[in-house]
Amino acid sequence: MVNDGYASVRCVDNCAVVVEQMSAKYGALGGLTFGRDDARTLESVADGSVDCVVDKGTLDAVLCGEDSREGSAQLLAAALRVLKKKGVLLIVSHSKARAALIPPGAWKVATHDVAAPALDDAKPATTHYVYACTKIA
């Protein structure tokens, strides 16, 4: 994203090892920072301070764990809290059913089907679903 012109990109993960590895690999890029945080709380991020939150599979992972409904609701609430008015939450998922989890009234949601490239000739290409959720209030 930094290479595409975004001035300030903050990347968070709940795993310290991942944060360390990504910092080492990409830390020299200007405008890109890494930190440890839980996507269900985003405690390190101030209210209404972010233009866009990108979730690449995190919601899918939360839904595979214990208390998945509560965890997914927490993740969406945290994104809503940190986004500026009319900010956007982009969710990249393997499931076409994620829109049902997004609370109506707080978001305007547009769903896009995106063909994922096949990793090899033996497996067919799959589809990813991108949910562009614009914060209403």
mmCIF file of C-alpha atoms in Angstrom:
data_model
loop_
_atom_site.group_PDB
_atom_site.id
_atom_site.type_symbol
_atom_site.label_atom_id
_atom_site.label_comp_id
_atom_site.label_asym_id
_atom_site.label_seq_id
_atom_site.Cartn_x
_atom_site.Cartn_y
_atom_site.Cartn_z
ATOM 1 C CA MET A 1 0.000 0.000 0.000
ATOM 2 C CA VAL A 2 2.873 2.363 0.760
ATOM 3 C CA ASN A 3 4.271 1.704 -2.723
ATOM 4 C CA ASP A 4 0.866 2.699 -4.125
ATOM 5 C CA GLY A 5 0.997 6.112 -2.455
ATOM 6 C CA TYR A 6 -0.598 5.616 0.947
ATOM 7 C CA ALA A 7 1.312 7.889 3.339
ATOM 8 C CA SER A 8 0.738 6.075 6.617
ATOM 9 C CA VAL A 9 0.003 2.368 6.980
ATOM 10 C CA ARG A 10 -0.203 0.712 10.401
ATOM 11 C CA CYS A 11 -0.097 -3.097 10.403
ATOM 12 C CA VAL A 12 -1.177 -5.031 13.482
ATOM 13 C CA ASP A 13 -1.146 -8.689 14.434
ATOM 14 C CA ASN A 14 -1.714 -10.433 17.754
ATOM 15 C CA CYS A 15 1.411 -12.565 17.302
ATOM 16 C CA ALA A 16 4.671 -10.930 18.424
ATOM 17 C CA VAL A 17 6.715 -13.201 16.143
ATOM 18 C CA VAL A 18 4.773 -12.067 13.074
ATOM 19 C CA VAL A 19 5.174 -8.414 14.070
ATOM 20 C CA GLU A 20 8.940 -8.899 14.507
ATOM 21 C CA GLN A 21 9.304 -10.723 11.170
ATOM 22 C CA MET A 22 7.280 -8.164 9.231
ATOM 23 C CA SER A 23 9.111 -5.260 10.908
ATOM 24 C CA ALA A 24 12.446 -6.802 9.918
ATOM 25 C CA LYS A 25 11.330 -7.470 6.360
ATOM 26 C CA TYR A 26 9.480 -4.216 5.629
ATOM 27 C CA GLY A 27 10.534 -1.808 8.393
ATOM 28 C CA ALA A 28 12.734 0.247 6.061
ATOM 29 C CA LEU A 29 9.742 1.344 3.991
ATOM 30 C CA GLY A 30 8.731 4.871 4.916
ATOM 31 C CA GLY A 31 5.200 5.279 6.225
ATOM 32 C CA LEU A 32 4.802 1.633 7.237
ATOM 33 C CA THR A 33 4.734 0.661 10.918
ATOM 34 C CA PHE A 34 3.984 -2.567 12.782
ATOM 35 C CA GLY A 35 2.545 -3.271 16.209
ATOM 36 C CA ARG A 36 0.964 -5.966 18.304
ATOM 37 C CA ASP A 37 -2.771 -5.701 18.896
ATOM 38 C CA ASP A 38 -5.923 -7.799 18.998
ATOM 39 C CA ALA A 39 -8.266 -7.154 16.059
ATOM 40 C CA ARG A 40 -11.216 -7.639 18.400
ATOM 41 C CA THR A 41 -10.227 -4.589 20.459
ATOM 42 C CA LEU A 42 -7.654 -2.522 18.544
ATOM 43 C CA GLU A 43 -6.650 -0.998 21.892
ATOM 44 C CA SER A 44 -3.597 0.734 20.391
ATOM 45 C CA VAL A 45 -5.734 2.679 17.894
ATOM 46 C CA ALA A 46 -7.549 5.886 18.867
ATOM 47 C CA ASP A 47 -11.277 6.327 18.252
ATOM 48 C CA GLY A 48 -12.129 7.836 14.854
ATOM 49 C CA SER A 49 -8.494 8.025 13.741
ATOM 50 C CA VAL A 50 -8.379 5.709 10.710
ATOM 51 C CA ASP A 51 -9.575 6.140 7.114
ATOM 52 C CA CYS A 52 -9.536 2.444 6.223
ATOM 53 C CA VAL A 53 -9.235 -0.911 7.982
ATOM 54 C CA VAL A 54 -8.233 -3.908 5.863
ATOM 55 C CA ASP A 55 -9.104 -7.392 7.108
ATOM 56 C CA LYS A 56 -7.517 -10.117 4.997
ATOM 57 C CA GLY A 57 -8.917 -13.308 6.475
ATOM 58 C CA THR A 58 -9.042 -12.207 10.114
ATOM 59 C CA LEU A 59 -12.831 -12.418 10.359
ATOM 60 C CA ASP A 60 -12.682 -15.891 8.802
ATOM 61 C CA ALA A 61 -10.083 -16.951 11.398
ATOM 62 C CA VAL A 62 -12.087 -15.525 14.310
ATOM 63 C CA LEU A 63 -15.133 -17.457 13.117
ATOM 64 C CA CYS A 64 -13.153 -20.709 13.356
ATOM 65 C CA GLY A 65 -12.429 -20.222 17.059
ATOM 66 C CA GLU A 66 -14.321 -20.443 20.322
ATOM 67 C CA ASP A 67 -17.059 -17.867 20.929
ATOM 68 C CA SER A 68 -16.926 -17.039 17.231
ATOM 69 C CA ARG A 69 -20.142 -15.001 17.135
ATOM 70 C CA GLU A 70 -18.983 -12.822 20.034
ATOM 71 C CA GLY A 71 -15.483 -12.503 18.568
ATOM 72 C CA SER A 72 -16.774 -11.487 15.149
ATOM 73 C CA ALA A 73 -19.083 -8.883 16.716
ATOM 74 C CA GLN A 74 -16.134 -7.520 18.719
ATOM 75 C CA LEU A 75 -13.951 -7.318 15.603
ATOM 76 C CA LEU A 76 -16.608 -5.377 13.686
ATOM 77 C CA ALA A 77 -17.253 -3.072 16.675
ATOM 78 C CA ALA A 78 -13.527 -2.341 17.020
ATOM 79 C CA ALA A 79 -13.272 -1.429 13.334
ATOM 80 C CA LEU A 80 -16.334 0.800 13.637
ATOM 81 C CA ARG A 81 -14.830 2.547 16.670
ATOM 82 C CA VAL A 82 -11.441 3.359 15.069
ATOM 83 C CA LEU A 83 -12.775 4.450 11.680
ATOM 84 C CA LYS A 84 -13.416 8.078 10.862
ATOM 85 C CA LYS A 85 -16.893 9.061 9.668
ATOM 86 C CA LYS A 86 -17.380 7.510 6.219
ATOM 87 C CA GLY A 87 -14.279 5.369 6.789
ATOM 88 C CA VAL A 88 -14.130 1.997 5.054
ATOM 89 C CA LEU A 89 -13.662 -1.519 6.393
ATOM 90 C CA LEU A 90 -12.494 -3.888 3.643
ATOM 91 C CA ILE A 91 -13.055 -7.540 4.501
ATOM 92 C CA VAL A 92 -11.461 -10.170 2.259
ATOM 93 C CA SER A 93 -13.062 -13.548 2.907
ATOM 94 C CA HIS A 94 -13.438 -17.037 1.523
ATOM 95 C CA SER A 95 -17.138 -16.958 2.407
ATOM 96 C CA LYS A 96 -20.009 -15.397 0.532
ATOM 97 C CA ALA A 97 -22.034 -15.382 3.771
ATOM 98 C CA ARG A 98 -20.074 -12.766 5.755
ATOM 99 C CA ALA A 99 -22.455 -9.908 4.900
ATOM 100 C CA ALA A 100 -25.012 -11.462 7.258
ATOM 101 C CA LEU A 101 -22.647 -10.769 10.186
ATOM 102 C CA ILE A 102 -22.308 -7.054 9.485
ATOM 103 C CA PRO A 103 -24.802 -5.107 11.622
ATOM 104 C CA PRO A 104 -27.278 -3.104 9.560
ATOM 105 C CA GLY A 105 -27.576 0.563 10.370
ATOM 106 C CA ALA A 106 -23.876 1.079 11.090
ATOM 107 C CA TRP A 107 -22.543 0.177 7.648
ATOM 108 C CA LYS A 108 -23.324 0.522 3.958
ATOM 109 C CA VAL A 109 -22.035 -2.738 2.450
ATOM 110 C CA ALA A 110 -21.042 -3.530 -1.132
ATOM 111 C CA THR A 111 -19.967 -7.094 -1.938
ATOM 112 C CA HIS A 112 -17.528 -7.895 -4.737
ATOM 113 C CA ASP A 113 -16.605 -11.342 -6.060
ATOM 114 C CA VAL A 114 -12.918 -11.478 -7.000
ATOM 115 C CA ALA A 115 -11.374 -14.396 -8.855
ATOM 116 C CA ALA A 116 -8.329 -15.666 -7.002
ATOM 117 C CA PRO A 117 -5.581 -17.036 -9.220
ATOM 118 C CA ALA A 118 -5.008 -20.782 -9.228
ATOM 119 C CA LEU A 119 -1.824 -21.656 -7.387
ATOM 120 C CA ASP A 120 -1.069 -24.496 -9.756
ATOM 121 C CA ASP A 121 -2.627 -26.210 -12.754
ATOM 122 C CA ALA A 122 -3.981 -29.076 -10.648
ATOM 123 C CA LYS A 123 -6.331 -26.857 -8.634
ATOM 124 C CA PRO A 124 -9.045 -24.640 -10.097
ATOM 125 C CA ALA A 125 -9.130 -20.924 -9.352
ATOM 126 C CA THR A 126 -11.289 -19.939 -6.403
ATOM 127 C CA THR A 127 -13.291 -16.859 -5.553
ATOM 128 C CA HIS A 128 -12.619 -14.385 -2.780
ATOM 129 C CA TYR A 129 -15.372 -12.127 -1.521
ATOM 130 C CA VAL A 130 -14.545 -8.528 -0.709
ATOM 131 C CA TYR A 131 -16.943 -6.604 1.484
ATOM 132 C CA ALA A 132 -16.523 -2.839 1.260
ATOM 133 C CA CYS A 133 -18.221 -1.572 4.414
ATOM 134 C CA THR A 134 -18.568 2.190 4.685
ATOM 135 C CA LYS A 135 -19.211 3.580 8.152
ATOM 136 C CA ILE A 136 -22.512 5.469 8.106
ATOM 137 C CA ALA A 137 -22.347 7.540 11.294
#
